[in-house]
Amino acid sequence: MSNKVHVGSTEMEEGLRNKKWKVLEPSEKIKKIPKRLWDVGKEDPRRVIHALKVGISLTLVSLLYLMEPLFKDIGSNAIWAVMTVVVVLEFSAGATLCKGLNRGLGTLIAGSLAFFIEFVANDSGKVLRAIFIGTAVFIIGAAATYIRFIPYIKKNYDYGVVIFLLTFNLITVSSYRVDSVINIAHDRLYTIAIGCGICLFMSLLVFPIWSGEDLHKTTVGKLQGLSRSIEACVSEYFEEKEKETSDSKDRIYEGYQAVLDSKSIDETLALYANWEPRHTRRCHRFPCQQYVKVGAVLRQFGYTVVALHGCLQTEIQTPRSVRALFKDPCVRLAGEVCKALSELADSISNHRHCSPEILSDHLHVALQDLNSAIKSQPKLFLGSNLHRHNNKHQNAVSQRNRANDVSSKATEPGSRQGQSGAVSLSSFRTDTSALMEYRRSFKNNNRSETAAAGGERRMLRPQLSKIAVMTSLEFSEALPFAAFASLLVEMVARLDNVIEEVEELGRIACFKEYDNTRDPTADDVRCEKPANVVISVGAAE
């Protein structure tokens, strides 16, 4: 008995010791933190630079507190400079300019208006002064809040209006109880100006990050992503053997995902680019709104790519032997579309106009060849005479069955199940009424049937519906390919819109002319993955 107690106590001590070590060991999530931090900086090294810029700015503005001479002149109001750096300094120069100027203008206008109200109400009595200040706070607050609903103000100056309301109420209301509020407002205005100056210096002069360049690069990346998606789609569709595990779906999705999710990013980058100064060598104004239009056209083009990708995942697929009949013209047509998209991306990347022969004769030849290939196989798309004869026979049989069903309803209500079971697959009615009738007969079955029989019916039901779909469409095998081919042709039609917007972009941005004597491979710049853009959503709102 004592041995058992000793063994039990030993096992308990070992269990407690193991639990103690498990508590002390770091969890898997904690172990992954260093790797995640490294991946964030590796994905976009500019994030590391921005973090260092924020650290340096906070250190500089903290000197207002740390250095005795500066603290004596400014005092405790130096905290407003620290708050300004934390709030205003953003990732890009345009975002910093937007928030910095909004904060500065809002503070200046609010301070000036508060000084005017203080000057007017200073000579009145205490009661009248309180009424006047309350009325002014109500009118100014309601008017400023209403102005925020104007779309242009909401888009560009919403942050400035909020700062205006905050500063105006702080100064106006505080002036009723505190006599030195005007001096405090002066000190706060100076400290906010110091904070904004440090932010603008770090954003514009120390490794600046321009929103316009980000918008430019993302547009190039979207064109190249669409090109890769189309190429991977067509390549997978015409593969001779279906691959069990493949990364092509991920490559296709990644190519057009950035295009579909780009609306808010493009608009925010364009907003910040409007605030940025002309920093290029030619000092041309950045056509941010035209980039937004190009992005909108690319999204419309991207919807076609999504539909093309959906053709790879449909339940009813065209046999690969039928696809092989049209492989050559489809591959050439897709190749010409990808070539045109790559040329557009190349022209935007290098700030030059696209080639006048971007829509080459090879594209029109591929369209004609695809049209000829489809016309050469009329039986696949229009059906044969045998199919027409079978359809007539099936329609006659279905009419006789309907007449028999009507007569059976009047004479023998319980005989419908036997008649429906006697119908052969060749004479099975495939229209909507037949399917609905089958469902009604299934619901009116006798409840005394066994569970096994019910399970068989549940398995038979989707099989019959699938057979109905397949037999009701004479050209069901070629129908998925017809959708695939029509989407390729639709891409060619929408490609014209993309080319027009890119040419308009080149005209507004003063791109250099196309050089026929240049090396075609000299400007071949491909961004495998566009850099992720960090956007402050609060500033955009």
XYZ file of C-alpha atoms in Angstrom:
541
model
C 0.000 0.000 0.000
C 2.848 2.365 0.882
C 4.517 1.622 -2.461
C 1.370 2.645 -4.321
C 1.140 5.907 -2.404
C 4.798 6.638 -3.099
C 4.399 5.939 -6.801
C 1.308 8.137 -6.977
C 3.014 11.054 -5.243
C 6.014 10.741 -7.586
C 3.786 10.874 -10.665
C 1.968 13.907 -9.244
C 5.260 15.734 -8.691
C 6.405 14.949 -12.236
C 3.100 16.205 -13.613
C 3.366 19.466 -11.683
C 6.979 19.885 -12.828
C 5.995 19.362 -16.481
C 3.175 21.895 -16.203
C 5.577 24.397 -14.666
C 8.017 24.038 -17.559
C 5.164 24.347 -20.058
C 4.118 27.622 -18.467
C 7.667 28.938 -18.632
C 8.133 27.911 -22.285
C 7.092 30.569 -24.843
C 4.018 29.762 -26.868
C 4.053 29.270 -30.622
C 2.433 32.662 -31.239
C 5.143 34.434 -29.268
C 7.835 32.596 -31.223
C 6.306 33.813 -34.491
C 6.366 37.509 -33.507
C 10.025 38.147 -34.551
C 9.407 36.511 -37.930
C 6.276 38.575 -38.505
C 8.109 41.758 -37.614
C 10.850 40.846 -40.057
C 8.348 40.047 -42.819
C 6.613 43.422 -42.413
C 9.885 45.270 -42.977
C 11.005 42.949 -45.739
C 7.754 43.390 -47.632
C 8.196 47.181 -47.769
C 11.493 48.609 -46.403
C 9.976 52.090 -46.409
C 8.076 51.129 -43.263
C 11.363 50.880 -41.382
C 12.388 54.308 -42.681
C 9.051 55.816 -41.626
C 9.358 54.323 -38.145
C 12.836 55.850 -37.759
C 11.556 59.228 -38.982
C 8.784 59.202 -36.384
C 11.270 58.306 -33.646
C 13.622 61.134 -34.642
C 10.732 63.638 -34.838
C 9.485 62.734 -31.370
C 13.029 63.059 -30.012
C 13.426 66.521 -31.524
C 10.101 67.766 -30.243
C 10.799 66.338 -26.781
C 13.731 68.750 -26.497
C 11.164 71.453 -25.754
C 10.663 69.692 -22.443
C 14.152 68.321 -21.857
C 16.135 71.519 -22.478
C 15.728 74.080 -19.727
C 15.967 77.268 -21.862
C 13.289 76.044 -24.259
C 11.014 74.903 -21.438
C 11.206 78.329 -19.751
C 10.034 80.062 -22.922
C 7.250 77.637 -23.884
C 6.330 75.940 -20.623
C 3.883 73.076 -20.275
C 2.284 73.895 -23.624
C 5.136 71.980 -25.260
C 2.966 68.883 -24.956
C 0.909 70.228 -27.876
C 3.964 69.924 -30.124
C 4.358 66.266 -29.125
C 0.669 65.608 -29.824
C 0.966 67.322 -33.197
C 3.877 65.093 -34.261
C 2.044 61.939 -33.187
C -1.147 62.906 -35.045
C 0.176 64.670 -38.151
C 3.242 62.680 -39.238
C 1.930 60.099 -41.732
C 3.510 57.512 -44.011
C 3.528 59.610 -47.179
C 4.366 63.237 -47.780
C 0.917 63.957 -49.207
C -0.869 62.570 -46.148
C 1.394 64.597 -43.824
C 0.797 67.766 -45.817
C -2.956 67.138 -45.809
C -3.186 66.678 -42.049
C -0.542 69.285 -41.197
C -2.092 72.081 -43.233
C -5.576 71.117 -42.057
C -4.440 71.256 -38.460
C -2.590 74.554 -38.925
C -5.394 76.281 -40.803
C -8.045 74.986 -38.409
C -6.105 76.200 -35.399
C -5.360 79.609 -36.948
C -8.937 80.313 -38.063
C -10.397 79.089 -34.768
C -7.975 81.222 -32.756
C -8.708 84.307 -34.823
C -12.470 83.853 -34.494
C -12.179 83.218 -30.752
C -10.138 86.414 -30.328
C -12.807 88.380 -32.210
C -15.607 87.002 -30.026
C -13.557 87.739 -26.910
C -13.001 91.314 -28.101
C -16.722 91.866 -28.759
C -17.943 90.297 -25.513
C -15.269 91.839 -23.285
C -17.110 95.122 -22.589
C -20.476 93.497 -21.816
C -21.612 92.342 -18.395
C -21.011 88.900 -16.983
C -24.497 87.597 -17.772
C -24.612 89.055 -21.264
C -21.111 87.775 -21.885
C -22.128 84.231 -20.949
C -25.197 84.447 -23.203
C -23.116 85.812 -26.059
C -20.457 83.072 -25.708
C -23.097 80.330 -25.511
C -24.883 81.663 -28.579
C -21.610 81.908 -30.517
C -20.618 78.358 -29.549
C -24.032 77.071 -30.699
C -24.016 78.890 -34.044
C -20.390 78.150 -34.904
C -20.658 74.502 -33.799
C -23.855 73.847 -35.758
C -22.587 75.637 -38.872
C -19.201 73.883 -38.847
C -20.822 70.486 -38.328
C -23.240 71.099 -41.185
C -20.379 72.155 -43.471
C -18.710 68.782 -42.842
C -21.503 67.086 -44.807
C -20.513 68.870 -48.038
C -18.708 66.194 -50.124
C -15.787 68.427 -51.095
C -15.226 69.551 -47.494
C -15.651 65.992 -46.240
C -13.072 64.745 -48.683
C -10.380 67.418 -48.296
C -10.886 69.435 -45.107
C -12.798 67.252 -42.657
C -9.851 66.974 -40.264
C -9.329 70.735 -40.370
C -12.986 71.392 -39.470
C -12.722 69.038 -36.483
C -9.581 70.834 -35.252
C -11.360 74.168 -35.785
C -14.272 73.078 -33.596
C -11.985 71.742 -30.882
C -9.733 74.811 -30.747
C -12.582 77.322 -30.959
C -14.528 75.771 -28.092
C -11.426 75.394 -25.913
C -10.439 79.056 -26.298
C -13.918 80.589 -26.236
C -15.312 78.662 -23.282
C -12.087 78.897 -21.282
C -11.915 82.657 -21.750
C -14.983 83.088 -19.536
C -13.193 81.774 -16.431
C -9.491 82.232 -17.205
C -8.105 85.703 -17.841
C -4.831 84.574 -19.436
C -6.445 82.299 -22.012
C -5.252 84.518 -24.838
C -1.638 83.985 -23.829
C -2.220 80.249 -23.534
C -3.705 80.223 -27.035
C -0.643 82.038 -28.359
C 1.679 79.455 -26.793
C -0.359 76.550 -28.122
C -0.369 78.050 -31.601
C 3.412 78.345 -31.516
C 3.919 74.789 -30.284
C 1.541 73.397 -32.909
C 3.448 75.332 -35.571
C 6.720 73.853 -34.289
C 5.275 70.337 -34.421
C 3.892 70.823 -37.943
C 7.233 72.256 -39.098
C 9.140 69.210 -37.821
C 6.634 66.882 -39.519
C 6.878 68.687 -42.852
C 10.662 68.743 -42.679
C 10.879 64.991 -42.036
C 8.266 64.144 -44.692
C 9.466 66.371 -47.520
C 13.224 66.434 -47.077
C 14.244 63.201 -45.312
C 13.651 60.182 -47.588
C 10.265 61.445 -48.816
C 7.566 58.925 -49.744
C 5.289 60.277 -52.465
C 1.699 59.102 -52.836
C 1.814 59.947 -56.543
C 4.635 57.478 -57.106
C 2.723 54.809 -55.204
C -0.327 55.415 -57.397
C 1.887 55.240 -60.481
C 3.481 51.942 -59.414
C 0.217 50.317 -58.382
C -1.284 51.139 -61.795
C 1.650 49.446 -63.510
C 1.336 46.476 -61.165
C -2.377 46.098 -61.900
C -1.779 45.957 -65.654
C 0.916 43.338 -65.217
C -1.233 41.358 -62.788
C -4.108 41.185 -65.270
C -1.690 40.023 -67.942
C -0.409 37.220 -65.718
C -3.947 36.166 -64.759
C -5.113 35.900 -68.372
C -2.017 33.969 -69.355
C -2.415 31.512 -66.467
C -6.172 31.128 -67.137
C -5.777 30.209 -70.781
C -2.804 27.974 -70.053
C -4.739 25.998 -67.443
C -7.893 25.797 -69.558
C -6.105 24.119 -72.463
C -3.875 21.783 -70.458
C -3.912 18.255 -71.814
C -4.047 16.685 -68.360
C -5.687 18.082 -65.282
C -3.236 18.667 -62.465
C -4.250 17.473 -59.029
C -2.294 20.095 -57.067
C -1.349 23.332 -58.738
C -0.593 26.887 -57.720
C -2.098 28.315 -60.905
C -5.358 29.220 -59.141
C -3.448 31.251 -56.587
C -1.503 32.986 -59.360
C -4.701 33.773 -61.235
C -6.423 35.146 -58.133
C -3.450 37.204 -57.012
C -3.241 38.779 -60.460
C -6.700 40.349 -60.476
C -7.288 40.666 -56.720
C -5.331 43.934 -56.514
C -7.428 45.344 -59.385
C -10.794 44.565 -57.814
C -9.779 45.966 -54.406
C -8.155 49.126 -55.746
C -11.006 51.659 -55.731
C -10.569 53.037 -52.214
C -6.765 52.828 -52.426
C -6.649 54.733 -55.724
C -8.969 57.462 -54.478
C -7.018 57.923 -51.241
C -3.663 58.025 -53.017
C -5.061 60.510 -55.538
C -6.322 62.697 -52.681
C -2.897 62.764 -51.033
C -1.143 63.300 -54.380
C -3.188 66.482 -54.841
C -1.507 67.953 -51.763
C 2.031 67.075 -52.826
C 4.262 69.680 -54.521
C 5.661 69.144 -58.004
C 8.784 67.158 -57.242
C 9.655 65.665 -60.636
C 12.451 66.917 -62.854
C 10.013 68.347 -65.412
C 7.766 69.798 -62.685
C 4.596 68.619 -64.425
C 1.400 68.477 -62.405
C 0.615 64.908 -61.391
C -2.597 63.746 -63.162
C -3.983 61.880 -60.171
C -7.611 61.932 -61.335
C -6.650 60.381 -64.654
C -4.946 57.550 -62.755
C -8.240 57.033 -60.931
C -10.028 56.790 -64.303
C -7.476 54.250 -65.516
C -8.093 52.244 -62.356
C -11.858 52.308 -62.961
C -11.420 51.026 -66.524
C -9.068 48.310 -65.285
C -11.681 47.164 -62.768
C -14.213 46.829 -65.569
C -11.642 44.818 -67.493
C -10.870 42.791 -64.371
C -14.493 41.658 -64.049
C -14.070 39.879 -67.371
C -10.950 38.153 -66.059
C -12.906 37.013 -62.999
C -15.580 35.539 -65.268
C -12.856 33.870 -67.328
C -11.455 32.347 -64.157
C -14.951 31.137 -63.286
C -15.036 29.103 -66.500
C -12.326 26.896 -64.990
C -14.533 26.062 -62.005
C -17.917 25.341 -63.587
C -19.694 22.051 -62.924
C -20.233 21.309 -66.626
C -16.944 21.356 -68.514
C -16.191 21.019 -72.190
C -14.187 17.828 -72.895
C -10.507 18.449 -73.473
C -10.751 16.841 -76.896
C -13.236 19.540 -77.926
C -11.121 22.297 -76.370
C -8.114 21.150 -78.382
C -9.967 22.032 -81.595
C -9.887 25.723 -80.632
C -6.667 25.844 -78.639
C -4.436 27.574 -81.178
C -6.602 30.650 -81.963
C -7.570 31.111 -78.282
C -3.975 30.928 -77.077
C -2.846 33.387 -79.746
C -5.730 35.747 -78.966
C -4.970 35.691 -75.241
C -1.292 36.158 -75.973
C -1.989 39.302 -77.980
C -4.162 40.703 -75.176
C -1.417 39.991 -72.633
C 1.120 41.585 -74.953
C -1.006 44.742 -75.219
C -1.416 44.946 -71.432
C 2.323 44.512 -70.953
C 2.996 47.264 -73.485
C 0.630 49.591 -71.609
C 2.348 48.795 -68.321
C 5.735 49.378 -69.942
C 4.680 52.748 -71.360
C 3.337 53.999 -68.004
C 6.372 52.696 -66.130
C 8.781 54.517 -68.433
C 6.651 57.669 -68.885
C 6.345 57.313 -72.629
C 3.487 56.911 -75.066
C 2.530 53.403 -76.066
C 3.343 51.942 -79.440
C 1.039 52.956 -82.308
C 0.879 49.262 -83.266
C -0.266 48.079 -79.846
C -3.297 46.475 -81.503
C -1.334 44.602 -84.122
C -2.635 42.665 -87.092
C -1.909 39.442 -85.204
C -4.791 40.257 -82.849
C -7.249 40.622 -85.715
C -5.910 37.472 -87.357
C -6.417 35.549 -84.109
C -10.004 36.809 -83.895
C -10.693 35.734 -87.464
C -9.121 32.327 -86.871
C -11.254 31.795 -83.764
C -14.366 32.757 -85.712
C -13.433 30.378 -88.522
C -12.694 27.559 -86.076
C -16.118 27.943 -84.459
C -17.869 28.031 -87.835
C -16.016 24.891 -88.897
C -17.711 22.918 -86.108
C -21.428 23.700 -86.541
C -22.611 20.445 -84.968
C -21.024 21.351 -81.631
C -22.844 24.661 -81.377
C -26.000 24.300 -83.519
C -26.860 20.610 -83.107
C -27.408 17.930 -85.790
C -30.517 16.705 -87.569
C -30.431 13.611 -85.405
C -30.669 15.747 -82.323
C -33.597 17.622 -83.801
C -35.347 14.318 -84.558
C -34.723 13.094 -81.019
C -36.108 16.329 -79.626
C -39.302 15.941 -81.653
C -39.622 12.354 -80.458
C -39.078 13.387 -76.843
C -41.650 16.185 -77.135
C -44.235 13.750 -78.520
C -43.564 11.280 -75.719
C -43.762 14.032 -73.092
C -47.137 15.176 -74.459
C -48.492 11.620 -74.296
C -47.219 11.299 -70.746
C -48.925 14.528 -69.743
C -52.216 13.273 -71.219
C -51.842 9.955 -69.363
C -51.080 11.798 -66.128
C -54.192 13.940 -66.468
C -56.383 10.890 -67.056
C -54.749 9.033 -64.184
C -55.558 11.899 -61.806
C -59.267 11.459 -62.560
C -59.389 7.642 -62.450
C -56.488 6.180 -60.459
C -54.850 8.610 -58.024
C -52.427 6.023 -56.732
C -51.067 4.908 -60.116
C -48.772 7.935 -60.750
C -45.853 6.330 -59.034
C -45.968 3.246 -61.230
C -46.207 5.284 -64.435
C -43.321 7.536 -63.495
C -41.222 4.522 -62.691
C -41.892 3.008 -66.114
C -40.519 5.957 -68.074
C -37.177 5.139 -69.675
C -34.180 7.473 -69.690
C -34.460 8.086 -73.421
C -38.031 9.388 -73.052
C -37.414 11.213 -69.782
C -38.959 14.653 -69.871
C -36.334 17.309 -69.384
C -38.378 20.493 -69.333
C -39.275 22.468 -66.229
C -42.751 20.981 -65.879
C -41.374 17.452 -65.800
C -38.910 18.308 -63.075
C -41.610 20.036 -61.018
C -43.866 17.042 -61.462
C -41.093 14.757 -60.248
C -40.689 16.880 -57.129
C -44.417 16.803 -56.441
C -44.513 13.052 -56.827
C -41.558 12.745 -54.474
C -43.375 14.816 -51.818
C -46.592 12.760 -52.162
C -44.884 9.388 -51.673
C -46.237 7.045 -49.064
C -44.749 7.791 -45.611
C -44.624 4.093 -44.769
C -41.592 3.514 -47.010
C -38.368 2.436 -45.354
C -35.430 4.785 -44.618
C -33.233 2.988 -47.140
C -35.658 3.654 -49.933
C -35.814 7.320 -48.932
C -32.021 7.533 -49.052
C -31.984 6.058 -52.550
C -34.453 8.695 -53.728
C -32.336 11.477 -52.230
C -29.313 10.155 -54.124
C -31.317 9.705 -57.321
C -32.761 13.200 -57.242
C -29.580 15.184 -58.047
C -28.568 12.567 -60.601
C -31.865 12.918 -62.440
C -31.642 16.707 -62.345
C -28.130 16.619 -63.783
C -29.213 14.195 -66.493
C -32.111 16.532 -67.244
C -29.776 19.468 -67.738
C -27.385 17.479 -69.906
C -30.071 15.977 -72.130
C -32.107 19.167 -72.471
C -29.170 21.054 -74.024
C -28.053 19.661 -77.351
C -24.819 21.633 -77.262
C -24.107 21.252 -73.515
C -20.566 20.059 -74.179
C -19.663 23.110 -76.256
C -21.648 25.620 -74.186
C -18.918 26.192 -71.521
C -16.343 26.770 -74.236
C -18.696 29.204 -75.982
C -18.781 31.236 -72.758
C -14.985 31.070 -72.507
C -14.528 32.228 -76.110
C -17.071 35.037 -75.752
C -15.186 36.339 -72.713
C -11.952 36.405 -74.696
C -13.672 38.458 -77.385
C -15.146 40.732 -74.690
C -11.627 41.334 -73.399
C -10.558 42.569 -76.804
C -13.531 44.968 -76.865
C -12.751 46.326 -73.383
C -9.080 46.583 -74.194
C -9.878 49.579 -76.421
C -11.220 51.487 -73.399
C -8.063 50.759 -71.420
C -5.859 51.955 -74.284
C -7.847 55.179 -74.651
C -7.511 56.047 -70.960
C -3.785 55.263 -70.936
C -3.232 57.441 -74.012
C -5.151 60.265 -72.312
C -2.943 59.789 -69.259
C 0.161 60.123 -71.407
C -1.166 63.291 -72.990
C -1.979 64.957 -69.640
C 1.265 63.838 -67.981
C 3.350 64.898 -71.015
C 4.882 61.473 -71.619
C 7.739 61.332 -74.080
C 7.009 60.159 -77.599
C 7.386 56.568 -78.647
C 10.784 55.819 -80.191
C 10.723 53.274 -82.999
C 14.491 52.840 -82.889
C 14.685 51.911 -79.219
C 15.644 48.480 -77.938
C 12.421 46.574 -77.127
C 14.078 44.901 -74.144
C 15.603 48.082 -72.739
C 12.407 49.249 -71.031
C 11.110 45.844 -70.007
C 10.425 46.503 -66.362
C 8.119 44.087 -64.589
C 7.029 44.493 -60.997
C 6.447 40.956 -59.820
C 4.522 42.235 -56.842
C 3.625 45.878 -56.329
C 4.626 47.337 -53.013
C 1.888 47.447 -50.450
C 0.654 50.931 -49.795
C 0.112 52.146 -46.259
C -2.857 54.486 -46.077
C -4.261 56.399 -43.157
C -7.984 55.818 -43.355
C -8.781 58.422 -40.767
C -7.102 61.136 -42.779
C -8.947 60.141 -45.916
C -12.273 60.373 -44.172
